[in-house]
PDB file of C-alpha atoms in Angstrom:
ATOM      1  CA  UNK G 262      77.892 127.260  19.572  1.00  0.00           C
ATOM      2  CA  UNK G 263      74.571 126.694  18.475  1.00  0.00           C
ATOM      3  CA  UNK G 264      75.772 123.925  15.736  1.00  0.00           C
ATOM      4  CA  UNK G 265      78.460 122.072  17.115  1.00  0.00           C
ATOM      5  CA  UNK G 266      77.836 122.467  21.251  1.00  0.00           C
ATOM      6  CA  UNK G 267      74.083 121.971  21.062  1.00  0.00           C
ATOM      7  CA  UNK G 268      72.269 120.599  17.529  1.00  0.00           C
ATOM      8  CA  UNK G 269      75.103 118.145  17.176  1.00  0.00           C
ATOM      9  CA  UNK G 270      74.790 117.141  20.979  1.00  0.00           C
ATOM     10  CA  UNK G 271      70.774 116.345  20.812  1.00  0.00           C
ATOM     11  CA  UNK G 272      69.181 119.638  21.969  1.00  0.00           C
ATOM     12  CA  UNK G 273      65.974 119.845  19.595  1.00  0.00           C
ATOM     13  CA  UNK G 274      63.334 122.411  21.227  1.00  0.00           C
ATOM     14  CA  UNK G 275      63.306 125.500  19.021  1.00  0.00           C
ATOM     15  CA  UNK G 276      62.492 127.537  21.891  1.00  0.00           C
ATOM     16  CA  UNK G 277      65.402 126.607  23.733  1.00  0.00           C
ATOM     17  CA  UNK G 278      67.532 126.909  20.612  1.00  0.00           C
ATOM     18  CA  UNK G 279      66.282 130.326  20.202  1.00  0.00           C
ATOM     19  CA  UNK G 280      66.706 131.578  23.500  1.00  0.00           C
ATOM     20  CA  UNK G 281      70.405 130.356  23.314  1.00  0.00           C
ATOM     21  CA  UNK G 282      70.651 132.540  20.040  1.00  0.00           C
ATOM     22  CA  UNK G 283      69.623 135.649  21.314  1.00  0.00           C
ATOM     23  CA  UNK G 284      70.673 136.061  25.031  1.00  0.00           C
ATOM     24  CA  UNK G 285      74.080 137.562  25.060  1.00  0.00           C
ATOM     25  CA  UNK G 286      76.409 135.246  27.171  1.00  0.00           C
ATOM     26  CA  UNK G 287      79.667 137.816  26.671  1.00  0.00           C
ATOM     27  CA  UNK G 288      77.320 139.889  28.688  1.00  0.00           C
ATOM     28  CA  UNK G 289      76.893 137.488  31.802  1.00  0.00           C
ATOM     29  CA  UNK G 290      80.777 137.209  32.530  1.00  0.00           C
ATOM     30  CA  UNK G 291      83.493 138.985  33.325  1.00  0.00           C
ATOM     31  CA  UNK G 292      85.737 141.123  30.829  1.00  0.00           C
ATOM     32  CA  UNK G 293      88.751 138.188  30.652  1.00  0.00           C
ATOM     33  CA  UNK G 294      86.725 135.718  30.006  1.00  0.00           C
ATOM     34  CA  UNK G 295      84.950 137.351  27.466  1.00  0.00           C
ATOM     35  CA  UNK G 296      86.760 135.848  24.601  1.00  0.00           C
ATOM     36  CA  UNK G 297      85.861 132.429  25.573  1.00  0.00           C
ATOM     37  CA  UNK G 298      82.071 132.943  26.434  1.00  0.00           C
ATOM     38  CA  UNK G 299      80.657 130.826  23.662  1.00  0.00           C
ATOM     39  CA  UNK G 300      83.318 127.792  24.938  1.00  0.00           C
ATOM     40  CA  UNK G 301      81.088 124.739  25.832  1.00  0.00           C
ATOM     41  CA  UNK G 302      82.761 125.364  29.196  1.00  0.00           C
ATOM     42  CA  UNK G 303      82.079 126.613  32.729  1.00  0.00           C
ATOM     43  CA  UNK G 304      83.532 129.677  33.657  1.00  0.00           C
ATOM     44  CA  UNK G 305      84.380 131.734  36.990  1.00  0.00           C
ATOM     45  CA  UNK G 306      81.654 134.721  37.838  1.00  0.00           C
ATOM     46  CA  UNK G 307      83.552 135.038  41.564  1.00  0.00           C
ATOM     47  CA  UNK G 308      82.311 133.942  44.972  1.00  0.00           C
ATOM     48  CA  UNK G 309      83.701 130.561  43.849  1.00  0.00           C
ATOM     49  CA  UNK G 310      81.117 129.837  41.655  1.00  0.00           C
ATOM     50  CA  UNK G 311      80.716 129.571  38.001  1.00  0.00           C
ATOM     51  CA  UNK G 312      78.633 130.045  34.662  1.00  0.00           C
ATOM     52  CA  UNK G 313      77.950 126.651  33.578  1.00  0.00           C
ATOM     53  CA  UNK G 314      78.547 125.588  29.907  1.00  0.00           C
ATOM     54  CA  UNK G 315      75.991 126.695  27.392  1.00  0.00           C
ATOM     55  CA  UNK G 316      75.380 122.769  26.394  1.00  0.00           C
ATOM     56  CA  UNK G 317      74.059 122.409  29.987  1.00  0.00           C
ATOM     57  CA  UNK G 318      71.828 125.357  30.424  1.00  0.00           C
ATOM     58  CA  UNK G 319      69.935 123.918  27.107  1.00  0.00           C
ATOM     59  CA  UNK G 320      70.116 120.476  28.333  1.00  0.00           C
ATOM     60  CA  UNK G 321      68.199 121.617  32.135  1.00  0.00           C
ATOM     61  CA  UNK G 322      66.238 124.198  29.807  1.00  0.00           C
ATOM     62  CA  UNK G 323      64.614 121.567  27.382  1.00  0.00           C
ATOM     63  CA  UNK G 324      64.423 118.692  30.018  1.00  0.00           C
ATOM     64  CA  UNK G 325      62.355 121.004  32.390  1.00  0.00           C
ATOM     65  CA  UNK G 326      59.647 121.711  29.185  1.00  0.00           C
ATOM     66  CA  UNK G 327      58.787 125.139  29.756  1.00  0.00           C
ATOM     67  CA  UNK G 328      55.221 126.455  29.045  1.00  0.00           C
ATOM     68  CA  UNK G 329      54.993 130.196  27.545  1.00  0.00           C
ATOM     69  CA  UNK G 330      53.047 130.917  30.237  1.00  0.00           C
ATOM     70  CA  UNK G 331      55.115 129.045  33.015  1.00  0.00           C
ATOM     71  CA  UNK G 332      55.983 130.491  36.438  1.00  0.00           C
ATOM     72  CA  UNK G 333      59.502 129.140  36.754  1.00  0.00           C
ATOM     73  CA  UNK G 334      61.911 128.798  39.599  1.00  0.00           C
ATOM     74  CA  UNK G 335      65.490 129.101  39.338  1.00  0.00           C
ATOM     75  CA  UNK G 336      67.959 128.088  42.408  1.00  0.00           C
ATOM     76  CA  UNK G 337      71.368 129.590  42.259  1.00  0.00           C
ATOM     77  CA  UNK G 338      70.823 132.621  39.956  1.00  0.00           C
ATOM     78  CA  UNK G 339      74.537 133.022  39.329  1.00  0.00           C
ATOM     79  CA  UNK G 340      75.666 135.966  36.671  1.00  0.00           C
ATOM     80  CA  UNK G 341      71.877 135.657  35.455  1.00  0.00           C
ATOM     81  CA  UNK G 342      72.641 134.207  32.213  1.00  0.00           C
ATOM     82  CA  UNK G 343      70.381 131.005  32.756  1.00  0.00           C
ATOM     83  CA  UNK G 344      67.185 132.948  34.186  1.00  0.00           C
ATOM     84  CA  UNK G 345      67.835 135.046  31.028  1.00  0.00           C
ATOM     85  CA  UNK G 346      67.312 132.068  28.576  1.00  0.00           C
ATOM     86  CA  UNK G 347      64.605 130.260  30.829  1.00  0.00           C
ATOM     87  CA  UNK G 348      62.838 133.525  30.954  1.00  0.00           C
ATOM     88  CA  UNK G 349      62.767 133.658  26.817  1.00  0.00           C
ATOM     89  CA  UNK G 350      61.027 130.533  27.135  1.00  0.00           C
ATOM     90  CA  UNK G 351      58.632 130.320  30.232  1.00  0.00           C
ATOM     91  CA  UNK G 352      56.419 133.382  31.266  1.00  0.00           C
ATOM     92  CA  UNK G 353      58.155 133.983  34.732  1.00  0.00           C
ATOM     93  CA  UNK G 354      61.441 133.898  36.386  1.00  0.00           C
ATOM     94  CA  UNK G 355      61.706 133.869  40.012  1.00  0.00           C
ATOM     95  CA  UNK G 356      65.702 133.060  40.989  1.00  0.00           C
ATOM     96  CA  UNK G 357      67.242 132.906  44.272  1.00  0.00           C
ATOM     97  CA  UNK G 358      70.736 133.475  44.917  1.00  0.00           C
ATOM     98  CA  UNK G 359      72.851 132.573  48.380  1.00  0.00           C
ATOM     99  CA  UNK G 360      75.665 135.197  47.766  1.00  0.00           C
ATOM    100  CA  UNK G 361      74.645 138.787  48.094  1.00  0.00           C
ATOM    101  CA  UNK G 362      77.001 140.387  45.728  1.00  0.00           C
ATOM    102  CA  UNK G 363      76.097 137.347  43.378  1.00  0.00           C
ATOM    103  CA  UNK G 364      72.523 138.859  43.392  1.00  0.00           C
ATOM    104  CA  UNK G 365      72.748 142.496  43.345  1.00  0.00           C
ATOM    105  CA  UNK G 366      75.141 141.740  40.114  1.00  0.00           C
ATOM    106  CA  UNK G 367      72.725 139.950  38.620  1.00  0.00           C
ATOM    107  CA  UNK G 368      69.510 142.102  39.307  1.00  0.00           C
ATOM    108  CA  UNK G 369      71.217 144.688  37.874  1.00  0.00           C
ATOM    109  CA  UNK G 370      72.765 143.029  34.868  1.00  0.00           C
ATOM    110  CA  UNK G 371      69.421 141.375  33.777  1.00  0.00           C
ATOM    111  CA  UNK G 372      67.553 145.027  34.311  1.00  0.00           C
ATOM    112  CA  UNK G 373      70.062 146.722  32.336  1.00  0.00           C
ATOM    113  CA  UNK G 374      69.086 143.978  29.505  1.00  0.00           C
ATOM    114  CA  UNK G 375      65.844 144.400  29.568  1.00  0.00           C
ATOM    115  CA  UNK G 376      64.353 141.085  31.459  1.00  0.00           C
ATOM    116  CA  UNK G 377      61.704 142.295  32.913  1.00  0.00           C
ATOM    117  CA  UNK G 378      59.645 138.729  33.544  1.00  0.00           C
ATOM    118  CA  UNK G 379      63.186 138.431  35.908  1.00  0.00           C
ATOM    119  CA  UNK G 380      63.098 138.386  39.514  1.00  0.00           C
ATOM    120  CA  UNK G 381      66.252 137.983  41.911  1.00  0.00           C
ATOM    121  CA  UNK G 382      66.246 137.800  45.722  1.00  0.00           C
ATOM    122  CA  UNK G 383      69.730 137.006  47.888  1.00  0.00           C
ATOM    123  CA  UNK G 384      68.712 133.830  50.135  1.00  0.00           C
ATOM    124  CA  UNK G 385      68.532 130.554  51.057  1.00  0.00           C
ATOM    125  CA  UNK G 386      67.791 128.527  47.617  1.00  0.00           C
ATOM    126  CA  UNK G 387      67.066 124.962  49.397  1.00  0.00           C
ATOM    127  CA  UNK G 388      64.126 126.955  50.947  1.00  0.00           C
ATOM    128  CA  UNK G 389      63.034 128.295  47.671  1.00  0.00           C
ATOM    129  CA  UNK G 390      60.324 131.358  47.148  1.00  0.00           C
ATOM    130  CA  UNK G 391      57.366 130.367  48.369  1.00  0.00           C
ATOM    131  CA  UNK G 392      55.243 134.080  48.326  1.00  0.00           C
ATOM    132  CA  UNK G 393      55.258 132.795  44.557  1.00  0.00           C
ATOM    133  CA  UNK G 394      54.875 129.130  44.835  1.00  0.00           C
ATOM    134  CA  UNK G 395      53.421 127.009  43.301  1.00  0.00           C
ATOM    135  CA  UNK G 396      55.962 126.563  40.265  1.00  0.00           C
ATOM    136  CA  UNK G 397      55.265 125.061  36.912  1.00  0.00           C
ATOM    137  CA  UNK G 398      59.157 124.515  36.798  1.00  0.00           C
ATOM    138  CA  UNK G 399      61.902 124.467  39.137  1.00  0.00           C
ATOM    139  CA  UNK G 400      65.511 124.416  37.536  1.00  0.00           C
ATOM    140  CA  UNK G 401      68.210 123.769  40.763  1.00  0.00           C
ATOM    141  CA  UNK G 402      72.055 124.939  39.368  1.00  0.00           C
ATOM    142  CA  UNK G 403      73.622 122.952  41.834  1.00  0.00           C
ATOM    143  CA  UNK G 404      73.702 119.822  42.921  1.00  0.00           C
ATOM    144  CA  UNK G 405      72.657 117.592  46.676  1.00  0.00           C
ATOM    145  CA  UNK G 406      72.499 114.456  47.781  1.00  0.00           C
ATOM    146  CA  UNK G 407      68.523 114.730  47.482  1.00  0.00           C
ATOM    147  CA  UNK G 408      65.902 117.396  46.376  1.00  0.00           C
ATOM    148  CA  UNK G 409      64.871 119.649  49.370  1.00  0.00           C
ATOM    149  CA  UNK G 410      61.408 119.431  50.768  1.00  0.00           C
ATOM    150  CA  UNK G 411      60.754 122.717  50.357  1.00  0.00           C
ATOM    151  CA  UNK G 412      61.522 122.962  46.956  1.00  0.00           C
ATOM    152  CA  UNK G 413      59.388 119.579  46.582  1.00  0.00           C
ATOM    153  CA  UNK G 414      56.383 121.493  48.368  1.00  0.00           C
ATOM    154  CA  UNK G 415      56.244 124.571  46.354  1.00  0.00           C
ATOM    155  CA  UNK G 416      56.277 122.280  42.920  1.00  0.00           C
ATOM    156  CA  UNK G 417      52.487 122.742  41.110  1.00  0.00           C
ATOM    157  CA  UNK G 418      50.407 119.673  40.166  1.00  0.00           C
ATOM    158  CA  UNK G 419      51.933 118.146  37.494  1.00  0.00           C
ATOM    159  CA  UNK G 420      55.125 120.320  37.595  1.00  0.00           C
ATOM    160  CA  UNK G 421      58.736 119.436  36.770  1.00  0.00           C
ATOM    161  CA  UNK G 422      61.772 119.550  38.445  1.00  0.00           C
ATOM    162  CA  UNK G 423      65.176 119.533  37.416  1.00  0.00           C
ATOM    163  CA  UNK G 424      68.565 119.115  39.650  1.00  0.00           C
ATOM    164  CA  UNK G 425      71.497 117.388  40.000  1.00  0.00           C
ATOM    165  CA  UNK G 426      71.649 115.125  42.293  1.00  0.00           C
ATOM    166  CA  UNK G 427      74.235 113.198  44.390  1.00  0.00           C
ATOM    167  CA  UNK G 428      77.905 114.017  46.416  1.00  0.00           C
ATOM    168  CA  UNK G 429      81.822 113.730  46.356  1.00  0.00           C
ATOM    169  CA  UNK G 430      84.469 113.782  43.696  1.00  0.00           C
ATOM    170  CA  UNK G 431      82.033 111.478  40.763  1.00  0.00           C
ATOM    171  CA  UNK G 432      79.694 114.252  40.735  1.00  0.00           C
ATOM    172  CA  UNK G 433      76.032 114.063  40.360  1.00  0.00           C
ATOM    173  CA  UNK G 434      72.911 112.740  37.771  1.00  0.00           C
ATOM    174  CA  UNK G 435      70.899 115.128  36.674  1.00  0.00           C
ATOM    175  CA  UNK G 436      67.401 114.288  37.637  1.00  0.00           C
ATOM    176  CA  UNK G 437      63.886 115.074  36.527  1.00  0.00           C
ATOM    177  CA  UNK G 438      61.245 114.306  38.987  1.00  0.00           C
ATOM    178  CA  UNK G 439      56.795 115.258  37.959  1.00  0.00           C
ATOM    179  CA  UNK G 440      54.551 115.695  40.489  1.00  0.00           C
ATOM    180  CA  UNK G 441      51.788 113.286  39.701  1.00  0.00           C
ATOM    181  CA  UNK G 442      49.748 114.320  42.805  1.00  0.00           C
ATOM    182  CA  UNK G 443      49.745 114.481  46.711  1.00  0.00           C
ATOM    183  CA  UNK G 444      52.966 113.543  47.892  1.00  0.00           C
ATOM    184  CA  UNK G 445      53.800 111.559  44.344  1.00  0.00           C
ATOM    185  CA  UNK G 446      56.634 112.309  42.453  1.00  0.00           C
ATOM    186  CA  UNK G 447      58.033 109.724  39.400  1.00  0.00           C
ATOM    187  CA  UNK G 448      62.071 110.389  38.971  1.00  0.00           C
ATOM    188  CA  UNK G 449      63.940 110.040  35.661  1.00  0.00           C
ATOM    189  CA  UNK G 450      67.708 109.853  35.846  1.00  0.00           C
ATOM    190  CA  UNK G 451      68.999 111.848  32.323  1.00  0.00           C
ATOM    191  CA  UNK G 452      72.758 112.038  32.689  1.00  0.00           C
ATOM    192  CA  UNK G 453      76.024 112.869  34.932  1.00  0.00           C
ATOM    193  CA  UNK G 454      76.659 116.143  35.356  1.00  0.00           C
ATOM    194  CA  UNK G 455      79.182 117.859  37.924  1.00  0.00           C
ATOM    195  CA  UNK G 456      78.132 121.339  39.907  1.00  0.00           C
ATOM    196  CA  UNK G 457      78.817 123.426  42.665  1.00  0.00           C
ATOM    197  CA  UNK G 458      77.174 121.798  45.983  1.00  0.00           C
ATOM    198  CA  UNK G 459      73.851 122.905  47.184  1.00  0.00           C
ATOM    199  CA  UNK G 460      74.446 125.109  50.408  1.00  0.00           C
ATOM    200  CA  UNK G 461      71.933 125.493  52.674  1.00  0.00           C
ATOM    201  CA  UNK G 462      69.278 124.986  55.830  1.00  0.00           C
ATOM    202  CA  UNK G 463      67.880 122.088  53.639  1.00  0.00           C
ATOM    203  CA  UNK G 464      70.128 121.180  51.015  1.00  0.00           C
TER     204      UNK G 464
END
């Protein structure tokens, strides 16, 4: 996986290469689809939603350029298994999840692990966290036609966001946006990408 689904693709940050290498994904999916957890495919975790490919967790991992010390944000925690690499990277890991049974599997999966700097809560993800904002890093796992204020608001100075953004069947561009200062953010488009929509009061 690491060689052929990320080196040979263009992912270069060690730490995000290393955190790929030892986070178990066999753990973060069911027992069929076990067998096919190192695919550089998405795969079902229930609710209708999915794991997304290991090529694109490193991709949003590197493009966000996580600090050691980082206090990160995660939207859509899923089966856990990207809050597990982003939280081998950054200091913190605070993920929300909008299905319930989504989020009580994935508390207790990443606790069983051992990620303690891991922190799940069953919500609304467009209105982020904010008892723990400001964020160094927000990583969104699915995609809306625009970034939601609130996530926008509880962004630090100089922090980076990462999302896919856009609607309908051509799917979205993943997007990095800085916050350069009051009310400023630049925007760099980095690639098309296709994810579950954004659900929510503001997405």
């Amino acid at each position: 996986m690491l060689r052929r689904h990320l080196v040979e693709r263009g992912i270069s940050d060690l730490r995000v290469l290393e955190a790929m290498a030892t986070v178990p994904r066999e753990r973060f999916v069911g027992p069929d689809c076990r067998s096919r957890a190192y695919d550089d495919g998405p795969l079902p975790i229930g609710e209708g939603q999915t794991i997304s490919q290991p090529y694109v967790v490193a991709w949003m991992a590197e493009a966000v350029e996580l600090g050691r010390e980082d206090r990160v944000l995660e939207i859509g925690t899923g089966s856990g298994y990207a809050a597990a690499v982003l939280s081998r990277i950054a200091g913190t890991v605070h993920s929300v999840e909008r299905h319930a049974a989504l989020a009580e599997a994935a508390r207790d999966r990443l606790r069983a692990l051992g990620y303690a700097n891991v922190h799940v809560r069953q919500g609304d993800g467009t209105l982020g966290w904010s008892e723990h904002a400001p964020y160094d890093a927000i990583v969104v796992s699915a995609g809306g036609r625009r970034v939601p204020r609130p996530l926008r608001e509880q962004l630090a100075d100089r922090g980076r966001l990462v999302m896919p953004v856009g609607w309908g069947w051509r799917g979205q561009s993943l997007v990095r946006e800085r916050h350069k200062g009051p009310g400023t953010f630049t925007r760099e488009k980095l690639g098309r990408v296709r994810f579950v929509p954004l659900i929510g009061e503001a997405g």
